[in-house]
PDB file of C-alpha atoms in Angstrom:
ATOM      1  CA  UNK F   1     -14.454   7.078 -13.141  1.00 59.00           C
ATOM      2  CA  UNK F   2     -14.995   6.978  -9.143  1.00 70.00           C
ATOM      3  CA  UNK F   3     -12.299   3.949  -8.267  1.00 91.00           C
ATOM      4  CA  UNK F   4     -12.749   3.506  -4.872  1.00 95.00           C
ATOM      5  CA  UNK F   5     -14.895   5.913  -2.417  1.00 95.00           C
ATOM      6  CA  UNK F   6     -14.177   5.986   1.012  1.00 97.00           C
ATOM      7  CA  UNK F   7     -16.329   7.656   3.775  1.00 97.00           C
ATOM      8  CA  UNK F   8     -16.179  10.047   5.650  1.00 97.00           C
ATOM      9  CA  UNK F   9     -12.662  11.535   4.914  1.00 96.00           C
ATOM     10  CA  UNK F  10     -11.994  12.559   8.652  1.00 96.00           C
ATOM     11  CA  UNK F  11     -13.616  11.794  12.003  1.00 96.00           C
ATOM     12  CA  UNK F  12     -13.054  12.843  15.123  1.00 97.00           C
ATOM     13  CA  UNK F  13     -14.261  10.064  17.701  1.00 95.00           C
ATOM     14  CA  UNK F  14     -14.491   8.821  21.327  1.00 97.00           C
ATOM     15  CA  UNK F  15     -13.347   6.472  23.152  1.00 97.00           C
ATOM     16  CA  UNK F  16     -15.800   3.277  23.588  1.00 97.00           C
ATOM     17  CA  UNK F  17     -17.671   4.525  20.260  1.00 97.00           C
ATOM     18  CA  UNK F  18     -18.366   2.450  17.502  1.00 97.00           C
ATOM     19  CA  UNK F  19     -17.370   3.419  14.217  1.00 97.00           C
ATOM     20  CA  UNK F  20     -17.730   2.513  10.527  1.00 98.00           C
ATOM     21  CA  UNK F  21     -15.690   3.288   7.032  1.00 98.00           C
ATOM     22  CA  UNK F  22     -17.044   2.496   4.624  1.00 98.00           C
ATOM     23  CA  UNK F  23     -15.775   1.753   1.181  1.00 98.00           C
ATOM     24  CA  UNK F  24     -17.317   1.239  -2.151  1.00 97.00           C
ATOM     25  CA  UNK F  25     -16.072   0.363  -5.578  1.00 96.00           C
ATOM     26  CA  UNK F  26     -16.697   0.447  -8.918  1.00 94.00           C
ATOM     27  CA  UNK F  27     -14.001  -1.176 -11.503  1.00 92.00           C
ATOM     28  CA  UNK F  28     -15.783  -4.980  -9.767  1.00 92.00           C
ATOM     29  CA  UNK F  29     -12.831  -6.295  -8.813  1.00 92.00           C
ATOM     30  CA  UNK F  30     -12.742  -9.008  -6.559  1.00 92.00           C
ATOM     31  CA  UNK F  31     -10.385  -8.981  -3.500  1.00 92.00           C
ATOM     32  CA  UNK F  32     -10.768  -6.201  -1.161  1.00 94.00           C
ATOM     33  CA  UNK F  33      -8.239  -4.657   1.628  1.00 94.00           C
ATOM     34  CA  UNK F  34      -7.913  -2.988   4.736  1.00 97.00           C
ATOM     35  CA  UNK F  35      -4.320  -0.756   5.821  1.00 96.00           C
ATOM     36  CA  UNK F  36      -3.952   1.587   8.138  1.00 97.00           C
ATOM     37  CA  UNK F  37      -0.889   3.533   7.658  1.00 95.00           C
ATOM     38  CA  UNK F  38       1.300   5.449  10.577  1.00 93.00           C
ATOM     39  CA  UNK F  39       4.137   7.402  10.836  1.00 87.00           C
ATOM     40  CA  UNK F  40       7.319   5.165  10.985  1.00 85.00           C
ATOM     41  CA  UNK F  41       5.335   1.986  10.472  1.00 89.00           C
ATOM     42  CA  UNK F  42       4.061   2.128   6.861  1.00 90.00           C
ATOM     43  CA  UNK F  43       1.049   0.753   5.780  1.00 93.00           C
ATOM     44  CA  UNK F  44       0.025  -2.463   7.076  1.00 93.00           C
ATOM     45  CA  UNK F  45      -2.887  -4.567   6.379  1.00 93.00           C
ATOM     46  CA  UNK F  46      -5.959  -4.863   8.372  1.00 96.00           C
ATOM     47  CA  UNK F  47      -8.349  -7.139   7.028  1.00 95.00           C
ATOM     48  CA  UNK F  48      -8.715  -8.284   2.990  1.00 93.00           C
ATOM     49  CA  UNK F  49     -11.405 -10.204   1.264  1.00 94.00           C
ATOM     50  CA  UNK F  50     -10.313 -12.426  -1.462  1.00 90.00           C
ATOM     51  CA  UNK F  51     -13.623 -12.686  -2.845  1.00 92.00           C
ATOM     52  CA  UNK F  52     -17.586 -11.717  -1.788  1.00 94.00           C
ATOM     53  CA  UNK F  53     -18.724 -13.817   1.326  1.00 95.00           C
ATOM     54  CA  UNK F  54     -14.850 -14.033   2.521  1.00 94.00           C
ATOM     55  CA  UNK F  55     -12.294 -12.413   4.744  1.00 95.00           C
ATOM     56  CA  UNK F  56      -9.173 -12.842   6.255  1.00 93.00           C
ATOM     57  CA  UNK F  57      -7.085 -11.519   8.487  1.00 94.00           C
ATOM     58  CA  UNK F  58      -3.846  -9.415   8.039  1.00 91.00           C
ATOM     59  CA  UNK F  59      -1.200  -8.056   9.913  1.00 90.00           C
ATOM     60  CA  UNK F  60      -2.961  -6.027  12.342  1.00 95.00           C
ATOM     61  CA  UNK F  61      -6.558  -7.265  12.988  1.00 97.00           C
ATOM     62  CA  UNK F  62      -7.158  -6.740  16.529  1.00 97.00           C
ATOM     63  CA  UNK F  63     -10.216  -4.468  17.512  1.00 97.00           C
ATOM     64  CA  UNK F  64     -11.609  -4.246  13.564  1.00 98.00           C
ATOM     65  CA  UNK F  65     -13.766  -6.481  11.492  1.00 98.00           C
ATOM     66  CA  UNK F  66     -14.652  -6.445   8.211  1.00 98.00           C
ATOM     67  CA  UNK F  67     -17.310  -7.828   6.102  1.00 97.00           C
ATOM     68  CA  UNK F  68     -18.060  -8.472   2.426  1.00 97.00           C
ATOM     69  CA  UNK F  69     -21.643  -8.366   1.298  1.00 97.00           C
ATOM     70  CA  UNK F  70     -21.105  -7.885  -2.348  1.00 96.00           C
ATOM     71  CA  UNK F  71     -18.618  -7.668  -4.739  1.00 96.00           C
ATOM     72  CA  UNK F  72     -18.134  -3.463  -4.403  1.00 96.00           C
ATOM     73  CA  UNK F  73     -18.392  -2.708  -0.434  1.00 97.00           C
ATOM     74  CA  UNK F  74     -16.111  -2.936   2.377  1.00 98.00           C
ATOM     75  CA  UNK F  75     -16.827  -1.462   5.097  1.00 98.00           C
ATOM     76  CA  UNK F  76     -14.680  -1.761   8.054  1.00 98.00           C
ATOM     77  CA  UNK F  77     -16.114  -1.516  11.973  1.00 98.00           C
ATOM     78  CA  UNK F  78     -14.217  -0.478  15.363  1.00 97.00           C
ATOM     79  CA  UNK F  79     -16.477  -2.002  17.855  1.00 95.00           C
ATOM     80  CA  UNK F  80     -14.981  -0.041  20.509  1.00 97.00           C
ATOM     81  CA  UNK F  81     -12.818   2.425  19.426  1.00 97.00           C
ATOM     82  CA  UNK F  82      -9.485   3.040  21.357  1.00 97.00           C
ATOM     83  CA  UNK F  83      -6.669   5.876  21.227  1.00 97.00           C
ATOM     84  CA  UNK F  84      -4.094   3.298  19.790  1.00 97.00           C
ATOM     85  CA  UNK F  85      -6.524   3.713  16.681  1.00 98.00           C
ATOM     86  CA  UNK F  86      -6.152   6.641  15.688  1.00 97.00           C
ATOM     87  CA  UNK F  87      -4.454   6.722  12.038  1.00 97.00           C
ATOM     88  CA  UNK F  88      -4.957   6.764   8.242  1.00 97.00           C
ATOM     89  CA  UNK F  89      -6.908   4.232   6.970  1.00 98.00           C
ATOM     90  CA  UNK F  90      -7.032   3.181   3.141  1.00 97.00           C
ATOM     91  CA  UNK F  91      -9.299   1.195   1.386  1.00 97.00           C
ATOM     92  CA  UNK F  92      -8.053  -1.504  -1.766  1.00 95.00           C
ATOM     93  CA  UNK F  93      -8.810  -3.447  -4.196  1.00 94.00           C
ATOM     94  CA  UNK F  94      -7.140  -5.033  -6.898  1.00 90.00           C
ATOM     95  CA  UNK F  95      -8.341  -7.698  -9.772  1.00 84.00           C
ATOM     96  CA  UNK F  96      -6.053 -10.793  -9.009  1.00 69.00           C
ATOM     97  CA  UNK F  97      -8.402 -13.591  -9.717  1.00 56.00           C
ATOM     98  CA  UNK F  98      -5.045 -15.125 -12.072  1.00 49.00           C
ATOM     99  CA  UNK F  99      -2.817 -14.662  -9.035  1.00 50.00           C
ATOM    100  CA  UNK F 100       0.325 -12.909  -8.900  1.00 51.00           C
ATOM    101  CA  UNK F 101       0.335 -10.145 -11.124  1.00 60.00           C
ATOM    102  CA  UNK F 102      -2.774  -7.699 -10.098  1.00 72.00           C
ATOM    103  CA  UNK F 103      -2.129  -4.126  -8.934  1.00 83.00           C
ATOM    104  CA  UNK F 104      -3.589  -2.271  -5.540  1.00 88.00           C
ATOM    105  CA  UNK F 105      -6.067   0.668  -6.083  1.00 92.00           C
ATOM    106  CA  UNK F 106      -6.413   2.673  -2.954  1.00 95.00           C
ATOM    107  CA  UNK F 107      -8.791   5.127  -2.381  1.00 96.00           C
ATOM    108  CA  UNK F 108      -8.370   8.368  -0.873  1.00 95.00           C
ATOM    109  CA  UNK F 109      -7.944   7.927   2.753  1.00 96.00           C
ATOM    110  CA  UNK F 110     -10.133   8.203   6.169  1.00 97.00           C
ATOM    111  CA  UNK F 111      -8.478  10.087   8.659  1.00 97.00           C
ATOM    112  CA  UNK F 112     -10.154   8.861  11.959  1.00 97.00           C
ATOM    113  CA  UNK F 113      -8.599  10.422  15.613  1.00 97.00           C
ATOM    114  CA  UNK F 114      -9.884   8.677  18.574  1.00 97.00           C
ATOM    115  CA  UNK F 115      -9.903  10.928  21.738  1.00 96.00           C
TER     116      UNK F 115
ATOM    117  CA  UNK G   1       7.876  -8.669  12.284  1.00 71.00           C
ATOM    118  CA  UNK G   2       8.103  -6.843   8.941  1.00 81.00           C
ATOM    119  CA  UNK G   3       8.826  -8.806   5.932  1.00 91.00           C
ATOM    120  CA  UNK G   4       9.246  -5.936   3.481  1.00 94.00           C
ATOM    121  CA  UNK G   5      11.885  -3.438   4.499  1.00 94.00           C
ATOM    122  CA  UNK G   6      12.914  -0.029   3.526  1.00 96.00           C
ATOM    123  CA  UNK G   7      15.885   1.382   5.826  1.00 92.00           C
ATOM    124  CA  UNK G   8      16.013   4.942   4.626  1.00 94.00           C
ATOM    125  CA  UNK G   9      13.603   6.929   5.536  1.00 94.00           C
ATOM    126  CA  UNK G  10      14.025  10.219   3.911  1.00 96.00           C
ATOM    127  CA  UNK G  11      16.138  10.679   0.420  1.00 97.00           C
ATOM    128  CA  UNK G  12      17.200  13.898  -0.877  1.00 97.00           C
ATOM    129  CA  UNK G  13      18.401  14.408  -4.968  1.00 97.00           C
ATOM    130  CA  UNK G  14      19.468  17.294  -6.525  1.00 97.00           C
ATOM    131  CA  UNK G  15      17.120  17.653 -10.119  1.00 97.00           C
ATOM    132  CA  UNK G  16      18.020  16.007 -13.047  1.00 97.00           C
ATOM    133  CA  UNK G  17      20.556  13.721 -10.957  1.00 97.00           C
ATOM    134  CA  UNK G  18      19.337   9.478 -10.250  1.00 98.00           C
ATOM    135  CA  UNK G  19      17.202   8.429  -7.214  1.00 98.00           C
ATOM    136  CA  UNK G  20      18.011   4.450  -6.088  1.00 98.00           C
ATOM    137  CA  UNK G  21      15.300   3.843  -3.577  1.00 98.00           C
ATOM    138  CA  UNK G  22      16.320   0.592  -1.895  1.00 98.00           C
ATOM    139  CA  UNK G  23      13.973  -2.368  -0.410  1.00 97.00           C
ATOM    140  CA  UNK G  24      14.375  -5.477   1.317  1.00 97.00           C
ATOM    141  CA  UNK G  25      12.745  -8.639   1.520  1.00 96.00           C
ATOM    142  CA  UNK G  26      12.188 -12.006   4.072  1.00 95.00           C
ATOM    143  CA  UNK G  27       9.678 -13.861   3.037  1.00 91.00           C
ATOM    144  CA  UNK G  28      11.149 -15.981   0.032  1.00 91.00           C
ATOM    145  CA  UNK G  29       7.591 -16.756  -1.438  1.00 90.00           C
ATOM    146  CA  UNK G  30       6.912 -13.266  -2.747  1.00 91.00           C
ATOM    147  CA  UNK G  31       6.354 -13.855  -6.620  1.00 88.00           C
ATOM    148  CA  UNK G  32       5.376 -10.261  -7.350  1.00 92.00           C
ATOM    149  CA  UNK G  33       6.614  -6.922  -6.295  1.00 94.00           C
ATOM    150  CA  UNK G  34       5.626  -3.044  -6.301  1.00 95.00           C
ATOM    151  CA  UNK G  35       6.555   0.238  -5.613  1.00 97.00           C
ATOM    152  CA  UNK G  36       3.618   3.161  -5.278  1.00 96.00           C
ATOM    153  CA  UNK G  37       4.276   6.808  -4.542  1.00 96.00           C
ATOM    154  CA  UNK G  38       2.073   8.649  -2.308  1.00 95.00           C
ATOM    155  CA  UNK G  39       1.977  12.714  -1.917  1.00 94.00           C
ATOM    156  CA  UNK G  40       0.432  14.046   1.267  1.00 91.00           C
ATOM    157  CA  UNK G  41      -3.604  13.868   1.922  1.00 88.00           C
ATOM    158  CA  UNK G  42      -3.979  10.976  -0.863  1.00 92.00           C
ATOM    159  CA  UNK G  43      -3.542   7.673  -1.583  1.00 93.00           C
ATOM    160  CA  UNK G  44      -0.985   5.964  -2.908  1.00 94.00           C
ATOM    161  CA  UNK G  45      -0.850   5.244  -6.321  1.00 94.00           C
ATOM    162  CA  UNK G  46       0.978   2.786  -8.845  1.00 93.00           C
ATOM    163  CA  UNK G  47       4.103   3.195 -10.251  1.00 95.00           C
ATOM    164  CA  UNK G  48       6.017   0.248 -11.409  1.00 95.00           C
ATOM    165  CA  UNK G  49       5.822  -3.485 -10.583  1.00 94.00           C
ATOM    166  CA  UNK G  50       7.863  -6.326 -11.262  1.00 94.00           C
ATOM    167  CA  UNK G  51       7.360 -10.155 -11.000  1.00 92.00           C
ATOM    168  CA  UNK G  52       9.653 -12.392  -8.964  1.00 91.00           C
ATOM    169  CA  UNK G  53      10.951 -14.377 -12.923  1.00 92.00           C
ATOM    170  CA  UNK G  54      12.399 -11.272 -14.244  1.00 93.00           C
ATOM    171  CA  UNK G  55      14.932  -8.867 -12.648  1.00 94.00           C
ATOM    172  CA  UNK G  56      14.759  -5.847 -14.871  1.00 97.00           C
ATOM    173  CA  UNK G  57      11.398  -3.914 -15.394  1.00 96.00           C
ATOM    174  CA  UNK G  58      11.489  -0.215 -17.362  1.00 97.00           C
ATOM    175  CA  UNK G  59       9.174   2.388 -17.993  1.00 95.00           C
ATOM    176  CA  UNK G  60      10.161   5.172 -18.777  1.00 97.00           C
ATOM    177  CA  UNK G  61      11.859   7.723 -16.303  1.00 97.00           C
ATOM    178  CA  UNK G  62      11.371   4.622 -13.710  1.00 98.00           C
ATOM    179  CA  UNK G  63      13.119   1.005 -13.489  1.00 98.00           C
ATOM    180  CA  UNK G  64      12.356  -1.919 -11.100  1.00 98.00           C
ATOM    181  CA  UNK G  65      15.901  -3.972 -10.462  1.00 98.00           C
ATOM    182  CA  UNK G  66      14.757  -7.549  -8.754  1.00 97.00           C
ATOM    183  CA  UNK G  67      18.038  -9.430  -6.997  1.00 96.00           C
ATOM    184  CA  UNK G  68      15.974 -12.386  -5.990  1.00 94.00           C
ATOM    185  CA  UNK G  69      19.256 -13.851  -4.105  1.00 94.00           C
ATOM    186  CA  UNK G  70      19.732 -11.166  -1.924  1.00 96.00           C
ATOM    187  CA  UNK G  71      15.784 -10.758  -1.369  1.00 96.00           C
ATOM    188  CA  UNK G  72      16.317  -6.863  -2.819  1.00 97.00           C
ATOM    189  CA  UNK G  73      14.729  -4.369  -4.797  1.00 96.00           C
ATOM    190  CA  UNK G  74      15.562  -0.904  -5.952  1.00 97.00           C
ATOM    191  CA  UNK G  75      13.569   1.919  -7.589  1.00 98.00           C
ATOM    192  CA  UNK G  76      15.699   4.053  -9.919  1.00 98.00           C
ATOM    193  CA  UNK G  77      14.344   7.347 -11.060  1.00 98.00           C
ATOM    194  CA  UNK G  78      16.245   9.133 -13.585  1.00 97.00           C
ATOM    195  CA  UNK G  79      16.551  12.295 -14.343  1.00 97.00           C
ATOM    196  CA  UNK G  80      14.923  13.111 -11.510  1.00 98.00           C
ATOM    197  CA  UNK G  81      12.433  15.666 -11.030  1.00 97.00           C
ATOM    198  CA  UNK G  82      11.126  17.908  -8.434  1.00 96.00           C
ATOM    199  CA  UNK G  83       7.257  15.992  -8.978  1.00 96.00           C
ATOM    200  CA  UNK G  84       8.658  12.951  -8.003  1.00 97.00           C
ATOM    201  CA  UNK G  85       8.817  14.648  -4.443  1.00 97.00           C
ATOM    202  CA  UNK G  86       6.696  11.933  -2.496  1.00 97.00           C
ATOM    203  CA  UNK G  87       6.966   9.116  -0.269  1.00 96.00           C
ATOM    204  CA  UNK G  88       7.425   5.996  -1.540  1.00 97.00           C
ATOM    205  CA  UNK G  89       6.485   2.562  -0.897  1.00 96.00           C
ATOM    206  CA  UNK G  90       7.776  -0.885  -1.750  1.00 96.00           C
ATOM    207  CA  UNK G  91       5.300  -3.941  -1.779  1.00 94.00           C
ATOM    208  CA  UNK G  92       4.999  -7.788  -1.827  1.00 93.00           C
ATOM    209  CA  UNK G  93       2.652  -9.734  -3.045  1.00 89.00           C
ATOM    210  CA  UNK G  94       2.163 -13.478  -1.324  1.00 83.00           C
ATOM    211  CA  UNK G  95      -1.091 -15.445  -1.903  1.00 79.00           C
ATOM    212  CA  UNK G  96      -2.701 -12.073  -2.885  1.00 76.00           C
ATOM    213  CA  UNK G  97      -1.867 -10.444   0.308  1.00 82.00           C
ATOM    214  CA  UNK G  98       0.149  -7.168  -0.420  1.00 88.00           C
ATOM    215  CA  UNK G  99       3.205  -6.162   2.504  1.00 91.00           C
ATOM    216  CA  UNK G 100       4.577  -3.065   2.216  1.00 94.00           C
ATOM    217  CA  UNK G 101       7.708  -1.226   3.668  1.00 94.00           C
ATOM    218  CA  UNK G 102       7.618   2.126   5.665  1.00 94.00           C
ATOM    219  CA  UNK G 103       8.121   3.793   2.817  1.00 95.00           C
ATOM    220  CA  UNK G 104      11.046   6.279   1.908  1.00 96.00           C
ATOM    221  CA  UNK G 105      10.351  10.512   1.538  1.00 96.00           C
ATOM    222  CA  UNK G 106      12.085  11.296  -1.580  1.00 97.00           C
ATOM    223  CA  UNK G 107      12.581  15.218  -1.912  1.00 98.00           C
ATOM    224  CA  UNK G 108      14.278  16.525  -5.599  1.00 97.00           C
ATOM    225  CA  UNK G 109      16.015  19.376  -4.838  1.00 96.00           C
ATOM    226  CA  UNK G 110      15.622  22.152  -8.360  1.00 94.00           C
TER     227      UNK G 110
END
């Protein structure tokens, strides 16, 4: 059972590039989620998708977007990447079409260092 | 301004001995709450959840207490043991939008 895939696992990246992670799942659950998680701050959430063909914002959205194709990808985009950016990101999903009640399963992790 | 709130950062337990990870709330409309444990280099992962109409969840080494008046959580771990080394993080769940806290580094001393 694969979960959720992320890729790639680390980058190394300039400034000014653009830059995609991409994540995929399999268990076809339908809301989707962006965090990025640094030291002292936690994890806090990016983007999320609620269902395919919508997305929201979260807590930190500046300088990412998301999109949401189909039910099992994710991918999330730096247009311009800046220092400020560099961090752990995790993909999400979780099956909460009843509500309250549904779980998060994160994937592995994307370790992305902007120079 | 963080809504879910975890003001120790680093716990340490001798084995066998209870760990009360504590975690603090704002936002009055979380219905559902969580607490995952992440080791280094992966992701976090489920532990134990509780929803906002009961204040007691158990399973087994692990229970959820839910004080909805004071807008606090706590994560008891007993007997603890030196696997349950980790960081770990409290959630909230609002209109299926999950906050966590900064999470808390528990280390079990053997």
């Amino acid at each position: 059972i694969a979960g959720i895939t992320q890729a790639p696992t680390s980058q190394i990246l300039a400034a000014g590039r653009r830059m995609t992670l991409r994540c995929t799942q399999d268990m076809r659950h339908n809301a989707m989620y962006w965090y990025r998680q640094d030291l002292g701050l936690g994890l806090r959430l990016i983007h999320y998708s609620n269902t395919a063909g919508t997305t929201g914002k979260g807590e930190v959205p500046d300088g990412y977007s998301v999109s949401r194709a189909n039910t099992d990808d994710f991918p999330l985009t730096l247009a311009s990447a800046v220092p400020s950016q560099t961090s752990v990101y995790f993909c999400a999903s979780s099956n909460n079409l009843a509500g309250a009640g549904g779980e998060l399963f994160f994937g592995e992790g994307s370790r992305l260092t902007v120079l | 301004d963080q809504q879910v709130k975890q003001n120790s950062p680093s716990l340490s337990v001798q084995e066998g001995r209870i760990s009360i990870l504590n975690c603090d709330y704002t936002n009055s409309m979380f219905d559902y709450f969580l607490w995952y444990k992440k080791y280094p280099a992966e992701g976090p992962t489920f532990l134990i959840s509780i929803s906002s109409i009961k204040d007691k969840n158990e399973d087994g080494r692990f229970t959820v207490f839910l004080n909805k008046s004071a807008k606090h959580l706590s994560l008891h771990i007993v007997p603890s043991q030196p696997g349950d080394s980790a960081v770990y993080f409290c959630a909230a769940n609002d209109r299926n939008q999950f906050y966590f806290g900064t999470g808390t580094s528990l280390t079990v001393i053997p």
